[in-house]
Short mmCIF file of C-alpha atoms and ligand atoms in Angstrom, two decimals:
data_model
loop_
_atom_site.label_atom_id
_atom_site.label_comp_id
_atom_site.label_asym_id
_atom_site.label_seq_id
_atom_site.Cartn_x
_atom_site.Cartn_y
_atom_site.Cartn_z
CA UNK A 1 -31.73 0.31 20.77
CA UNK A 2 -34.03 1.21 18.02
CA UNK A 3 -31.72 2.34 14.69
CA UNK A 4 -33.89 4.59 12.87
CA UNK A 5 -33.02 8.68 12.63
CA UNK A 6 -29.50 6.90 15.01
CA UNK A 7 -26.35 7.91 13.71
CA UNK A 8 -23.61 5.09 13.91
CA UNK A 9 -20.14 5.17 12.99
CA UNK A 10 -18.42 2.45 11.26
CA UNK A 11 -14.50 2.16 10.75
CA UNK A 12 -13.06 -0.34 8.00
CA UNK A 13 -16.05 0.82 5.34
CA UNK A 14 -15.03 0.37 2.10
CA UNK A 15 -14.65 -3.47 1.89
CA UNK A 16 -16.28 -6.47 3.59
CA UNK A 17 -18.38 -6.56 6.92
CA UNK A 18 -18.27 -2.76 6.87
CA UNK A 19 -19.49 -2.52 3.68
CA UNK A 20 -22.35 -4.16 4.48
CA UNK A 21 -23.22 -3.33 7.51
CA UNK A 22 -23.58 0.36 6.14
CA UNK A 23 -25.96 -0.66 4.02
CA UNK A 24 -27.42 -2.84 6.51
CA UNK A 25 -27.75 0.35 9.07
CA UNK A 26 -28.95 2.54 6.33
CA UNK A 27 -31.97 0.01 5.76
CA UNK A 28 -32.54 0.22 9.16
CA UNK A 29 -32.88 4.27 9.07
CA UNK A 30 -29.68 5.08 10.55
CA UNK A 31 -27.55 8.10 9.51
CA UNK A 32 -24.59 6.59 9.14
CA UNK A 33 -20.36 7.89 8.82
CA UNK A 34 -18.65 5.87 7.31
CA UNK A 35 -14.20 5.77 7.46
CA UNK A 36 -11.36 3.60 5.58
CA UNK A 37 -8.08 4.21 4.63
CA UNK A 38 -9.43 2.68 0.94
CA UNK A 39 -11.19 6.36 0.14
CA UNK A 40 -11.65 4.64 -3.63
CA UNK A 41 -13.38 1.64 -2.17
CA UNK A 42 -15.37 4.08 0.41
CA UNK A 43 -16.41 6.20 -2.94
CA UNK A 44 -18.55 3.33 -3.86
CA UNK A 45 -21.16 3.78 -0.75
CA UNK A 46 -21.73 7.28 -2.09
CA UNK A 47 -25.12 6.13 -4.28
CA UNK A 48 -26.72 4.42 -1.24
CA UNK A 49 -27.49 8.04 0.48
CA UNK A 50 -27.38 11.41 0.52
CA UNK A 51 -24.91 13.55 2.29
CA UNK A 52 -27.32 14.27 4.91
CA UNK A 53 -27.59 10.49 6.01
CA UNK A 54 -23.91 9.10 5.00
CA UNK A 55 -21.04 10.47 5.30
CA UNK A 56 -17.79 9.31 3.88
CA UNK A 57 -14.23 9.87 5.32
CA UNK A 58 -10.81 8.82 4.74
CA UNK A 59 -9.29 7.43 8.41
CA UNK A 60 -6.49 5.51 9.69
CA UNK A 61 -7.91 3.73 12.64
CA UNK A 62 -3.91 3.06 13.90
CA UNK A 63 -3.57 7.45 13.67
CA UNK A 64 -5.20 8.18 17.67
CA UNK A 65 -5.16 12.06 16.62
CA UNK A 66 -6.92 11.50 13.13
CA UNK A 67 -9.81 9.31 15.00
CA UNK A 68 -10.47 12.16 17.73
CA UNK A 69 -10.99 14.83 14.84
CA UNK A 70 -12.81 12.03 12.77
CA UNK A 71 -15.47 11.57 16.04
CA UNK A 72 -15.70 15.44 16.49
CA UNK A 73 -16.47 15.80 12.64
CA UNK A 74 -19.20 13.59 12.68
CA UNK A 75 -21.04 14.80 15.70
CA UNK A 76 -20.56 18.05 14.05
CA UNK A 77 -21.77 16.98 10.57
CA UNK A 78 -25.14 14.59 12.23
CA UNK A 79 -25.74 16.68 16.10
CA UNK A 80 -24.76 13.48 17.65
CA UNK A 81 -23.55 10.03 17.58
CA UNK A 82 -25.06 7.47 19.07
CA UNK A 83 -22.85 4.19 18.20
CA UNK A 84 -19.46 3.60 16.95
CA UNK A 85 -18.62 -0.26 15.29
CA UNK A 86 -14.95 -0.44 15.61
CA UNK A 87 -14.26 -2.83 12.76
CA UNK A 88 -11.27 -2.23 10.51
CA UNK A 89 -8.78 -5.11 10.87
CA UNK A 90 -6.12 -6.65 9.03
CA UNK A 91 -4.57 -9.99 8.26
CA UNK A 92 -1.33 -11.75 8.89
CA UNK A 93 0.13 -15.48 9.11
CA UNK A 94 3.55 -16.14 10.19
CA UNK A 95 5.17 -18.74 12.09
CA UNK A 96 5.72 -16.54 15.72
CA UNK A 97 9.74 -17.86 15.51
CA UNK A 98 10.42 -15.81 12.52
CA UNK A 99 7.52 -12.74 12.84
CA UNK A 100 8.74 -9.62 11.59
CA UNK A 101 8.50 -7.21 14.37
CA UNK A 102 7.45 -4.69 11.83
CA UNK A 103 4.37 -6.46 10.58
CA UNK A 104 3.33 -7.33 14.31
CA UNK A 105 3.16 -3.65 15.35
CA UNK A 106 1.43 -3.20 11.76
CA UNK A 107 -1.37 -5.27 12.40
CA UNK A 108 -1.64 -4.16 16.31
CA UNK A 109 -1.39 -1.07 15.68
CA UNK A 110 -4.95 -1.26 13.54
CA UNK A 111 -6.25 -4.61 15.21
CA UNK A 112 -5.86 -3.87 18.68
CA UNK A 113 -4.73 0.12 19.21
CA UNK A 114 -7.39 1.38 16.84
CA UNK A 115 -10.38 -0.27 18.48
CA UNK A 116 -8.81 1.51 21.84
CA UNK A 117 -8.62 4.68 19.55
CA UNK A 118 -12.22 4.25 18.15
CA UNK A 119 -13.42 3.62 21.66
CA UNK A 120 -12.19 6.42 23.07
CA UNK A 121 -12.42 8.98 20.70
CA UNK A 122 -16.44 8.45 20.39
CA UNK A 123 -16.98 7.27 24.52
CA UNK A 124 -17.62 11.05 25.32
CA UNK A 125 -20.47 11.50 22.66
CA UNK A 126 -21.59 8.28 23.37
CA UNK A 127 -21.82 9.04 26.45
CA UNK A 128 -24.43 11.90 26.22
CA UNK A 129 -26.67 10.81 24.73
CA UNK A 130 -29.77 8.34 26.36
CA UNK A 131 -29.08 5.25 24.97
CA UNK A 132 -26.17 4.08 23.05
CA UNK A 133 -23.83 1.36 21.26
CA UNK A 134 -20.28 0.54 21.07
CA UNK A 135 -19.50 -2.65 19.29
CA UNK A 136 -15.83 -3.66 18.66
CA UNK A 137 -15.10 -6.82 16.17
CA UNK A 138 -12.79 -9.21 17.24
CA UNK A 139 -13.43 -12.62 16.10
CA UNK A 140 -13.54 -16.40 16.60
CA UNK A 141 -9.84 -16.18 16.77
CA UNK A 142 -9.89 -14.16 19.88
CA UNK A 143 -11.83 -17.48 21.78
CA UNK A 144 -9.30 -19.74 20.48
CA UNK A 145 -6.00 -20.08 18.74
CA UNK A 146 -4.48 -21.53 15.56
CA UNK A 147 -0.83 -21.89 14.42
CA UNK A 148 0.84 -18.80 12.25
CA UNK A 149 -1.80 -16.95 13.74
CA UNK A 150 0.05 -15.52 16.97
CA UNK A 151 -0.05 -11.84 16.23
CA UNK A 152 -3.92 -11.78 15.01
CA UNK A 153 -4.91 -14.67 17.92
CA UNK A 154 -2.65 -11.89 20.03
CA UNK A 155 -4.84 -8.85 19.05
CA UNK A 156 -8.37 -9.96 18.82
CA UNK A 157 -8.00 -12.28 22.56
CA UNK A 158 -6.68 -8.48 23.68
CA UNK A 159 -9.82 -6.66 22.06
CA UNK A 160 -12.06 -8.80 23.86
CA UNK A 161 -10.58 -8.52 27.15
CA UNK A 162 -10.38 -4.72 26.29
CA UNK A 163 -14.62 -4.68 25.61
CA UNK A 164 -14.83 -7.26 28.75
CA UNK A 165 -13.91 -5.01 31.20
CA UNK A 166 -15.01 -1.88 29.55
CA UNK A 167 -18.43 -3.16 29.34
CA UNK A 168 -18.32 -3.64 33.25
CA UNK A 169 -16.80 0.15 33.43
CA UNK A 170 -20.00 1.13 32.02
CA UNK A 171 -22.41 -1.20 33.55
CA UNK A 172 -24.32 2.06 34.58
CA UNK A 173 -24.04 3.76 32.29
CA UNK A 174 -26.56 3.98 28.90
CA UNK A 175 -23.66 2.60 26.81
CA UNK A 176 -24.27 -1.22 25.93
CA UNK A 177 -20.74 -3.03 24.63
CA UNK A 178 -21.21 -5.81 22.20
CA UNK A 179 -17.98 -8.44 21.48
CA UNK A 180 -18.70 -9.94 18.32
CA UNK A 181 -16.50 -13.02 17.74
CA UNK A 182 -17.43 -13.83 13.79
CA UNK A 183 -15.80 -17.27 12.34
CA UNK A 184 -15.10 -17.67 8.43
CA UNK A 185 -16.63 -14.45 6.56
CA UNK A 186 -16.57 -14.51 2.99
CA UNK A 187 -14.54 -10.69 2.29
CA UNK A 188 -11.15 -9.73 1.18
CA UNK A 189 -9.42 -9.76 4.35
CA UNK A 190 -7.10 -12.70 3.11
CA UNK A 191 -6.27 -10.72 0.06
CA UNK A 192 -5.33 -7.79 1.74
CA UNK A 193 -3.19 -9.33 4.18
CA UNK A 194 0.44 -10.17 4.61
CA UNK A 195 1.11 -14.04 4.82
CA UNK A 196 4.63 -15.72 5.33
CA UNK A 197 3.77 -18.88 6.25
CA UNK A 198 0.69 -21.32 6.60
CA UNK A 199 -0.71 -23.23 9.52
CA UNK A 200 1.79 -26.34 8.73
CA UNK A 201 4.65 -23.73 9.34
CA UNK A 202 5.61 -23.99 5.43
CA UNK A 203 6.12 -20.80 3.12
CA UNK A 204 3.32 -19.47 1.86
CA UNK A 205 1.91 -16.48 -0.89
CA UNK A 206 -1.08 -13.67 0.06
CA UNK A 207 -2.80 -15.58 -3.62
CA UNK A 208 -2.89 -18.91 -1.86
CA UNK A 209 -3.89 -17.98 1.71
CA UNK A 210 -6.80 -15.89 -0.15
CA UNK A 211 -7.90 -19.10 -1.89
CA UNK A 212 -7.44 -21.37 1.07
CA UNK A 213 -9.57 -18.76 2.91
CA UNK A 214 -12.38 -18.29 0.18
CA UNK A 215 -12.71 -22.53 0.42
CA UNK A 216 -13.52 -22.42 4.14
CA UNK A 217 -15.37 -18.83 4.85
CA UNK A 218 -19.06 -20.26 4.99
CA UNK A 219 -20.89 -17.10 5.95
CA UNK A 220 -21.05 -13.81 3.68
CA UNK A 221 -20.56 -10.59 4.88
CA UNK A 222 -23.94 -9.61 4.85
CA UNK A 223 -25.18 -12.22 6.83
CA UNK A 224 -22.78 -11.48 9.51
CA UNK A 225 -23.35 -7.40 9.13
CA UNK A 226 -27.17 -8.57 9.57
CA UNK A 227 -26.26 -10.21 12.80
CA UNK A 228 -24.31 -7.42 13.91
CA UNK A 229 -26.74 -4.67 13.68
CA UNK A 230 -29.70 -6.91 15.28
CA UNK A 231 -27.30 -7.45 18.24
CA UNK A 232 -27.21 -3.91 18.58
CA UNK A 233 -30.74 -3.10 18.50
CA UNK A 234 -31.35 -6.02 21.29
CA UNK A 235 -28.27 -4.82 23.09
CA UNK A 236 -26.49 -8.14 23.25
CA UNK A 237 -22.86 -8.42 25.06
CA UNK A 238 -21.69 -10.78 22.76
CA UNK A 239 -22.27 -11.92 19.11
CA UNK A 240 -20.85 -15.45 17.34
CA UNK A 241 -21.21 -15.41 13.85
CA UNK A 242 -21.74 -18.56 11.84
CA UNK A 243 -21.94 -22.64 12.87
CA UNK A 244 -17.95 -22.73 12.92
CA UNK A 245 -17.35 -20.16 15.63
CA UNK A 246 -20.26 -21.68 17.62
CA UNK A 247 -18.69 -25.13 17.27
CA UNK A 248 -15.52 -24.26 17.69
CA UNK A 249 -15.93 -22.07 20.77
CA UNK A 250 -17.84 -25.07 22.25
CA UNK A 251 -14.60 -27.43 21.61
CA UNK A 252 -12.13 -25.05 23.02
CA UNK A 253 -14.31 -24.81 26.44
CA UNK A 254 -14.71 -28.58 26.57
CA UNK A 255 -10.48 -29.17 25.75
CA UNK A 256 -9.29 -25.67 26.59
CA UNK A 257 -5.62 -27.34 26.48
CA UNK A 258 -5.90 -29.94 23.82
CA UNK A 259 -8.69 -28.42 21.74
CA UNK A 260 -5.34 -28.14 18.75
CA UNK A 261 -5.21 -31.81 19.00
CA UNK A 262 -8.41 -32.18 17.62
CA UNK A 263 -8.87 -29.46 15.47
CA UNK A 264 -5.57 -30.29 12.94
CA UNK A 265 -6.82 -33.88 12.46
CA UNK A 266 -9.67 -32.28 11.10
CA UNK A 267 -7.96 -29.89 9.07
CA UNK A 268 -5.68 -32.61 8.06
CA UNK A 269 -8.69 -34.84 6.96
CA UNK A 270 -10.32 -30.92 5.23
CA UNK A 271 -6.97 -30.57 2.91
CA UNK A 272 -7.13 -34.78 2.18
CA UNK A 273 -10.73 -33.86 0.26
CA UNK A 274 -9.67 -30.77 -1.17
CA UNK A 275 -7.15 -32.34 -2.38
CA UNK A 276 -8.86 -35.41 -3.98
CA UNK A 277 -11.81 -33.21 -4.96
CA UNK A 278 -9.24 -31.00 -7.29
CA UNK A 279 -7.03 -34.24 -8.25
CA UNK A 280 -10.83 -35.51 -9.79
CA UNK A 281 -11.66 -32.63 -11.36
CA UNK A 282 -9.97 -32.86 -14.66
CA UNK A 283 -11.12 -36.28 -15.34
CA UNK A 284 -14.69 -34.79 -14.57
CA UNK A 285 -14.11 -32.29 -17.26
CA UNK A 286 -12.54 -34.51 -19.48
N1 LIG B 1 -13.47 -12.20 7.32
C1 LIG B 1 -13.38 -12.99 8.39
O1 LIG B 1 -13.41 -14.24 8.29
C2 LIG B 1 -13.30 -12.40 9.75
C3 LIG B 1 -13.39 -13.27 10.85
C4 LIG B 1 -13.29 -12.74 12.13
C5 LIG B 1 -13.11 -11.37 12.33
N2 LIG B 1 -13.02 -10.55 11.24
C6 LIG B 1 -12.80 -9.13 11.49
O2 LIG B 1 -13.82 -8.39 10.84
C7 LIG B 1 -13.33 -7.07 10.58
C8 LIG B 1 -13.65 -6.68 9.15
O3 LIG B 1 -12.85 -7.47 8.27
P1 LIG B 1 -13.35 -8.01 6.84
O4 LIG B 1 -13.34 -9.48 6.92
O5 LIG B 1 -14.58 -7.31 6.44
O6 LIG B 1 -12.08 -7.59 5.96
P2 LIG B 1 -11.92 -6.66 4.66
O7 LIG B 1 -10.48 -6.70 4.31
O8 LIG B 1 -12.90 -7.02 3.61
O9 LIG B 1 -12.30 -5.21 5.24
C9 LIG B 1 -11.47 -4.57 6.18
C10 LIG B 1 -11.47 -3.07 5.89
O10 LIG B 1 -10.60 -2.44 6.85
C11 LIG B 1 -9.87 -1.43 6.15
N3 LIG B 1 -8.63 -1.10 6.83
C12 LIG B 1 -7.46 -1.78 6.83
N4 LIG B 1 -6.53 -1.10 7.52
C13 LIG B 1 -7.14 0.03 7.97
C14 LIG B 1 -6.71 1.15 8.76
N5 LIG B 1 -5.44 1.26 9.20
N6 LIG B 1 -7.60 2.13 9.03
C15 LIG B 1 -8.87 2.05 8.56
N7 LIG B 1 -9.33 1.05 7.80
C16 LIG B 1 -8.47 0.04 7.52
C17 LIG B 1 -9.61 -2.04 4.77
O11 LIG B 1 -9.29 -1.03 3.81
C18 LIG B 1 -10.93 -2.74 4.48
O12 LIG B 1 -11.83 -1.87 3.82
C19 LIG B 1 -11.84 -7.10 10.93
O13 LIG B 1 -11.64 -6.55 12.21
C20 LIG B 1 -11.52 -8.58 10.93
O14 LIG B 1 -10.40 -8.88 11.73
C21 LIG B 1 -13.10 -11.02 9.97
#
């Protein structure tokens, strides 16, 4: 689907991915509405367009009633809609023996329930209209899973079953449904997550999960929002963003049992040279 005079919606705005990929759709001539819960960090789009090509909104994607009057207000504001990129997500790590029941509704409630909500909310727009696009974001870590990861591994597997089958639901229809699965992305997800424990099962703080993140996110965000919105103008079913989720999606299909067994060696051997390569440093600068 061509972009240009389109209007997309994009959920999770203000930071990251989002971020970029309204800037990414703007270049491309899209009108686009843009929602967070961060309205500060949404503020910050406002020089990129005028009113007439972006709007801004305050939404939480978890709320089902909010996104229904959000999807109304911007057919109202732009005539139509055309595509909807459900990608506001959240973090957690915790060993799945001591989860907080609280924090796993927390993050499914946004993770899981708000791509549902963002789905259907905008389907009925979507739907008239002659061509359109509904992409929902799970990630690498809904191919394959990882230890104090149950919750997220829980929601993003259950997104892309969710844009599976609803992509067959609408196999005649003009709706294409992209899955994009990204690996590491260099944003503030981390940061703005809740972490209890890390993937050896010990304690852990939100400051070091961020910096164990930042070393091993290879891709920025707006490569990955670049990827994103040429998927959608090819119409692809399903997007892998960067060398790790490609290489790791190809492990888990060879060793779909065992695929842990050779993945934590490697992290194992990762932390050895993170570890020397900060034990050397001072000696460096010394
Ligand atoms: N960064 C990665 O490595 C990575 C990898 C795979 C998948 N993803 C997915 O990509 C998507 C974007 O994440 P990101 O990496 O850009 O993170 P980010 O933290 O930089 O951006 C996420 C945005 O979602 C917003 N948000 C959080 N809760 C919300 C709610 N209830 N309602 C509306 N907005 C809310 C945040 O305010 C933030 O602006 C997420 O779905 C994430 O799970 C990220």
């Amino acid at each position: 689907m061509k972009l240009n005079n389109k209007v997309i919606a994009v959920t999770g705005a203000a930071s990251g991915i989002g971020r970029c990929l309204v800037s990414n759709l703007l270049a491309e001539g899209a009108k686009v509405a843009a929602s967070d819960v961060d309205l500060q960090g949404l503020e910050g789009l406002r020089p990129l367009a005028p009113e007439s090509d972006l709007m801004l909104s305050e939404l939480d994607v978890s709320d089902r009633q909010a996104m229904t009057s959000w999807a109304a207000a911007v057919a109202e504001h732009f005539g139509q809609v055309d595509g909807i990129i459900n990608n506001a997500g959240v973090a957690l790590s915790c060993h799945a023996g001591e989860q907080p029941r609280e924090d796993f509704c927390w993050l499914f409630d946004i993770n899981f329930w708000g791509v549902v909500n963002g789905t259907e909310a905008f389907l009925p727009y979507l739907q008239s209209r002659p061509q359109a696009s509904l992409v929902n974001i799970s990630s690498l870590f809904g191919l394959m899973s990882v230890p104090s990861q149950s919750a997220y591994n829980a929601a993003k597997f259950a997104v892309r079953g969710y844009s599976e089958s609803l992509r067959q639901d609408l196999r005649h229809s003009n709706v294409v449904v992209t899955t994009v699965h990204p690996g590491g992305i260099q944003t503030n997800i981390a940061r703005n997550g809740r972490h209890h424990h890390d993937l050896d099962g010990q304690p852990t703080t939100v400051a070091a999960t961020a910096e164990l993140f930042d070393n091993i996110a290879r891709t920025s965000a707006d490569a990955a929002a670049r990827a994103i919105v040429k998927a959608m103008k090819r119409g692809q079913r399903r997007l892998l963003i960067g060398s790790d989720a490609r290489l790791l999606d190809v492990i888990q299909r060879l060793c779909p049992a065992y695929y842990d067994r050779i993945l934590l060696p490697l992290k194992a051997l990762g932390d050895r040279l993170t570890r020397r390569k900060a034990e050397s440093q001072p000696s460096t600068r010394g």
